[in-house]
GROMACS .gro file of C-alpha atoms in nm:
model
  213
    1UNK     CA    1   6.604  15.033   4.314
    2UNK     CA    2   6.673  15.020   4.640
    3UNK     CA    3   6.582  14.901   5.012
    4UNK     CA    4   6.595  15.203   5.236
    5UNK     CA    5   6.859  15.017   5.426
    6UNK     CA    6   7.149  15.265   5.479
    7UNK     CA    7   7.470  15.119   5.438
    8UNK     CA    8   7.692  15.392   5.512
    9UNK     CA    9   7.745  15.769   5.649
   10UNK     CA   10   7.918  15.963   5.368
   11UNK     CA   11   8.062  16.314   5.401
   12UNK     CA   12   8.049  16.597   5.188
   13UNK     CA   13   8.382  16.671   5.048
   14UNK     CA   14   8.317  16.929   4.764
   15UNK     CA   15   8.047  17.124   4.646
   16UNK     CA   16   8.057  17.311   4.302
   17UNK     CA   17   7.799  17.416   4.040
   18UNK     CA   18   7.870  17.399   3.637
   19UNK     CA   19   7.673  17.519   3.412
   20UNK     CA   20   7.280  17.371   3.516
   21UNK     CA   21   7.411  17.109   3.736
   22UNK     CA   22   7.521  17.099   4.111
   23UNK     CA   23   7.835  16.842   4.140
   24UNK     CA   24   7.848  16.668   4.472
   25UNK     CA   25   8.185  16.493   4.596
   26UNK     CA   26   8.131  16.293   4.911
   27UNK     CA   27   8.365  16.053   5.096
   28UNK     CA   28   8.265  15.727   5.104
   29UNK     CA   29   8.469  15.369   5.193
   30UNK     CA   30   8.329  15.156   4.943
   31UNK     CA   31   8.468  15.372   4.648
   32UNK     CA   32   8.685  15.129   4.495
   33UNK     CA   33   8.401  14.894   4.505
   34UNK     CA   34   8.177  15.098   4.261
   35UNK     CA   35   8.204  15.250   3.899
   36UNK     CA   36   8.074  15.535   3.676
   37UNK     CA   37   7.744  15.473   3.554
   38UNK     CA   38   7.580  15.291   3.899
   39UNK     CA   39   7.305  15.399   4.082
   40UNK     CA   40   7.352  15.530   4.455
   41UNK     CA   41   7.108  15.641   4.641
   42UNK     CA   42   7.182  16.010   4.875
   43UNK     CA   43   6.946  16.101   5.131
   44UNK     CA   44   6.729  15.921   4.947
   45UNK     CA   45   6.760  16.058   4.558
   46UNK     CA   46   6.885  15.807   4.326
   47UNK     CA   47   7.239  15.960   4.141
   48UNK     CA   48   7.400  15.823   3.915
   49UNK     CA   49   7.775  15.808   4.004
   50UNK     CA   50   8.022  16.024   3.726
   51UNK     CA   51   8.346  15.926   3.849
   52UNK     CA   52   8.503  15.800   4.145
   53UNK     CA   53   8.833  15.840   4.334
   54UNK     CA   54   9.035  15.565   4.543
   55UNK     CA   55   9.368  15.667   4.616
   56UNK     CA   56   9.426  15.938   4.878
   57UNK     CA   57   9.071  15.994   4.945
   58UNK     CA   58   8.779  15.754   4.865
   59UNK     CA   59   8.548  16.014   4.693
   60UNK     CA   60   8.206  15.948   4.481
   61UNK     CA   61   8.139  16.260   4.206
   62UNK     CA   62   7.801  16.295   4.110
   63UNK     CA   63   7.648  16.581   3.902
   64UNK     CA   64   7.303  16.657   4.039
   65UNK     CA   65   7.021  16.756   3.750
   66UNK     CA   66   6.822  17.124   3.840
   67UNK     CA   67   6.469  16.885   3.859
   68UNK     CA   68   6.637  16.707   4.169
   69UNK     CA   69   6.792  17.016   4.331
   70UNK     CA   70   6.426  17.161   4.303
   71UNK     CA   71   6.275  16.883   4.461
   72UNK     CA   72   6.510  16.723   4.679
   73UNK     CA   73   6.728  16.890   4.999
   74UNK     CA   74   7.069  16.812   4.821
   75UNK     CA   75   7.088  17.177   4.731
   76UNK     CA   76   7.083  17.240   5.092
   77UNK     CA   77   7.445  17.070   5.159
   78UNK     CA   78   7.717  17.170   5.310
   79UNK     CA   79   8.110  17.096   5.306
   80UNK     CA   80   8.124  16.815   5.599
   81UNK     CA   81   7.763  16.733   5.608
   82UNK     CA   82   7.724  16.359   5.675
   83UNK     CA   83   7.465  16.155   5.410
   84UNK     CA   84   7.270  15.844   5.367
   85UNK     CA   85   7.455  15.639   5.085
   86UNK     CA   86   7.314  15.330   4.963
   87UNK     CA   87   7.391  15.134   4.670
   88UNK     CA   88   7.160  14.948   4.406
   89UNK     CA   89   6.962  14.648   4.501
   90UNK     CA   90   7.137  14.354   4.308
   91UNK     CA   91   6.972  14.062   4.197
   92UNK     CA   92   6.960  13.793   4.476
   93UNK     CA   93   7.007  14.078   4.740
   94UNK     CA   94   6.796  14.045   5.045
   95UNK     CA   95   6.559  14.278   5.039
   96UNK     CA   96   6.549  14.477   5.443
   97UNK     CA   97   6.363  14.740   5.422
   98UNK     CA   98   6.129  14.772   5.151
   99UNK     CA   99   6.136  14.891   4.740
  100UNK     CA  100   6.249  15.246   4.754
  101UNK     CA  101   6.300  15.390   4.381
  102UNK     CA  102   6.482  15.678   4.482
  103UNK     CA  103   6.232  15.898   4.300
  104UNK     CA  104   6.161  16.184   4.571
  105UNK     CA  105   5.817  16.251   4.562
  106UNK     CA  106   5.859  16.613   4.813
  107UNK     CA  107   6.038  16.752   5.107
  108UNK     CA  108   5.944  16.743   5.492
  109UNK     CA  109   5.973  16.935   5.753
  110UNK     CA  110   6.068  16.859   6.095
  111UNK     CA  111   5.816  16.964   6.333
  112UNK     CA  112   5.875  16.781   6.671
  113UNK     CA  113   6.172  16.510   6.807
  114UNK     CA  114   5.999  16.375   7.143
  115UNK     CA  115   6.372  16.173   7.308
  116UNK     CA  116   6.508  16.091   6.949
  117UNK     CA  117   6.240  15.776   6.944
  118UNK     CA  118   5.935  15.963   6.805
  119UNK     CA  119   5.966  16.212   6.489
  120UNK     CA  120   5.688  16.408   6.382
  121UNK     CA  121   5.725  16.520   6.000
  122UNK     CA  122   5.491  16.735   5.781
  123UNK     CA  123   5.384  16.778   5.448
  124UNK     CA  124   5.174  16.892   5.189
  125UNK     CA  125   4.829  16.766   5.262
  126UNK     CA  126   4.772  16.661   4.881
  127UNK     CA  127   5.071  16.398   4.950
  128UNK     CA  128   4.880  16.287   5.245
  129UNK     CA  129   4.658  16.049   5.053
  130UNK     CA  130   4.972  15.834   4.990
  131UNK     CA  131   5.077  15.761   5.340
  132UNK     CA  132   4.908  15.482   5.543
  133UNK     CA  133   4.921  15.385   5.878
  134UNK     CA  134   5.192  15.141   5.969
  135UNK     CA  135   5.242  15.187   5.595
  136UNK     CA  136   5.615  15.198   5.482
  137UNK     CA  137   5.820  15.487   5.419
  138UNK     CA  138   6.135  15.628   5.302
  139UNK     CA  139   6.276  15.974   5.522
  140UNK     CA  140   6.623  16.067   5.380
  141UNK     CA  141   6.654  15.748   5.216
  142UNK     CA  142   6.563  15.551   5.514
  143UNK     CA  143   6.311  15.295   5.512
  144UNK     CA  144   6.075  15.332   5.814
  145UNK     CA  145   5.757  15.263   5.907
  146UNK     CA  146   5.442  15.507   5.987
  147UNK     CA  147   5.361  15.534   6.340
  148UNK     CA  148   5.066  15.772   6.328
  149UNK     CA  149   4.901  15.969   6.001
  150UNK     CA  150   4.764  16.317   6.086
  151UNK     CA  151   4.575  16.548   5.841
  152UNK     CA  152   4.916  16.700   5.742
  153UNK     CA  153   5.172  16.531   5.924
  154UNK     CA  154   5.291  16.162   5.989
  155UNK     CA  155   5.541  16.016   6.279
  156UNK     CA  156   5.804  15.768   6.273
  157UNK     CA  157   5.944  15.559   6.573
  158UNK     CA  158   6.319  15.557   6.561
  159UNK     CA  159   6.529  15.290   6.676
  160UNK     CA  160   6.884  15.374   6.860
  161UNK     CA  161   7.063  15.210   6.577
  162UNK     CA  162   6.904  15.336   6.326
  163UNK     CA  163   6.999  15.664   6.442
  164UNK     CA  164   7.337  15.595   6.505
  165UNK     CA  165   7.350  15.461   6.167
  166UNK     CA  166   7.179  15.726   6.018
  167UNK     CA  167   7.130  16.125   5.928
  168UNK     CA  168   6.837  16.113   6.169
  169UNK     CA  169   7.033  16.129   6.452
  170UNK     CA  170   7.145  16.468   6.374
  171UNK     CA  171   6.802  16.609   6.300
  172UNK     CA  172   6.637  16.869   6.498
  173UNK     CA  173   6.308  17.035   6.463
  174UNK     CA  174   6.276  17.268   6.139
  175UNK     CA  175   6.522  17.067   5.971
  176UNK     CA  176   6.421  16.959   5.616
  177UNK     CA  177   6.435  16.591   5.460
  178UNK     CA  178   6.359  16.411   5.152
  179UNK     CA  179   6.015  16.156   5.153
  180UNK     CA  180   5.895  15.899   4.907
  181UNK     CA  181   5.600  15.710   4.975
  182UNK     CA  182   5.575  15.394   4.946
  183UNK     CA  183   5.532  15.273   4.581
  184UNK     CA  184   5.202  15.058   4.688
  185UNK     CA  185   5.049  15.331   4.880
  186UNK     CA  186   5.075  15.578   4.576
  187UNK     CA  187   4.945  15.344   4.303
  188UNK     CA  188   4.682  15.238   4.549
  189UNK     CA  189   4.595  15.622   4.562
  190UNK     CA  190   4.621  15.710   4.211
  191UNK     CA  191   4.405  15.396   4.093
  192UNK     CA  192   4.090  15.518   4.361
  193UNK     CA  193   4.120  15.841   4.213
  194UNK     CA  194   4.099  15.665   3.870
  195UNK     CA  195   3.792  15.497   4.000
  196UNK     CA  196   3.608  15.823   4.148
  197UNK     CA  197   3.616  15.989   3.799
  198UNK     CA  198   3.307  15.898   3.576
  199UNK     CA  199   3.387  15.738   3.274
  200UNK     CA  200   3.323  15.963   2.985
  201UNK     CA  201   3.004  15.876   2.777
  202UNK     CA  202   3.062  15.765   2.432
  203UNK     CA  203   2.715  15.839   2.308
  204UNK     CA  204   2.761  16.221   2.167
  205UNK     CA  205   2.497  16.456   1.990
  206UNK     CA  206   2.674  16.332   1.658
  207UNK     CA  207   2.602  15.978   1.698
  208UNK     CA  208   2.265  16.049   1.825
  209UNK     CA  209   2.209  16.241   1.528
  210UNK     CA  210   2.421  15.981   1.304
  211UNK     CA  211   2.192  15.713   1.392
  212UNK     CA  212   1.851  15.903   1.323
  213UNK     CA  213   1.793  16.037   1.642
   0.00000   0.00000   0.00000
């Protein structure tokens, strides 16, 4: 879990595929301070860290799953690209920005930058029904919050430092980037849906006719 507070630009040192999986190496200072096995969020899709290295070159190795490279933008990457990186919440951590799982729900694109303060971002209108206005949400593994919701777009208000601190600052219109709704908008959604759909009668023509009718 995580907080959609970005703690650090990393840079994309290697890029390889094996077999089904993409493996990612990307710079990153606080390489010493982690392990194999922990969570780390990347533009906003939780990875689970393989290996690191700390002596030359602070480097985090991560081997990327086919579902993710479907559904996320890391297959998009390139040698020297910079990336979100944010590690796991920890008990007792304060909590910034708001619970981000890391679970990408879809991709995003780009469709208008108005000064680098306003972003407009769309999506697929049946992922609209999770977004709410001045609702949370995380772009790139960025906690924000929703400005404006359109039929199949939303915008974001940026401030300077958080695109200083952040991928967003390199963005540019067509440019795609990894969304997750906020966990409490989507459960909200999914349990009116639940609540729309007639409950299925239990009284059948065999228990009519079981009980003499």
């Amino acid at each position: 879990m995580f907080t959609g507070i970005v703690e650090e630009l990393g840079i994309v040192k290697n890029i390889s595929k094996r077999s089904n999986l993409l493996r990612l190496g990307i710079a990153a200072s606080f390489a010493d301070k982690v392990k194999a096995g922990d969570s780390i969020s990347v533009n906003g899709a939780c990875l689970t860290l393989t290996k690191t290295e700390t002596q030359s070159r602070p480097t985090l190795y991560f081997d990327v799953m086919q579902q993710t490279v479907k559904t996320t933008t890391l297959s998009e990457l390139k040698v020297n690209d910079k990336v979100n990186l944010e590690r796991a919440l920890k008990a007792g951590d304060s909590l910034g920005g708001h619970i981000v799982t890391g679970h990408v729900d879809t991709t995003g694109i780009i469709r208008f930058v108005s000064g680098q303060a306003v972003i407009e971002i769309s999506i697929g209108a049946e992922f609209m029904s999770g977004i709410v206005n001045k609702g949370s949400i995380a772009v790139d593994g960025i906690s924000l919050t929703v400005a404006e919701k359109n039929k199949d777009s939303f915008t974001v208000s940026i401030i300077p430092h958080t695109l200083k601190a952040t991928t967003l600052g390199f963005k540019r219109p067509g440019d795609t980037v990894n969304i997750e709704l906020d966990v409490m908008g989507k459960y909200s959604s999914q349990a009116a849906q639940n609540a729309s759909i007639p409950a299925k009668s239990k009284i059948t023509e065999d228990f009519l006719r079981d009980h003499g009718f």
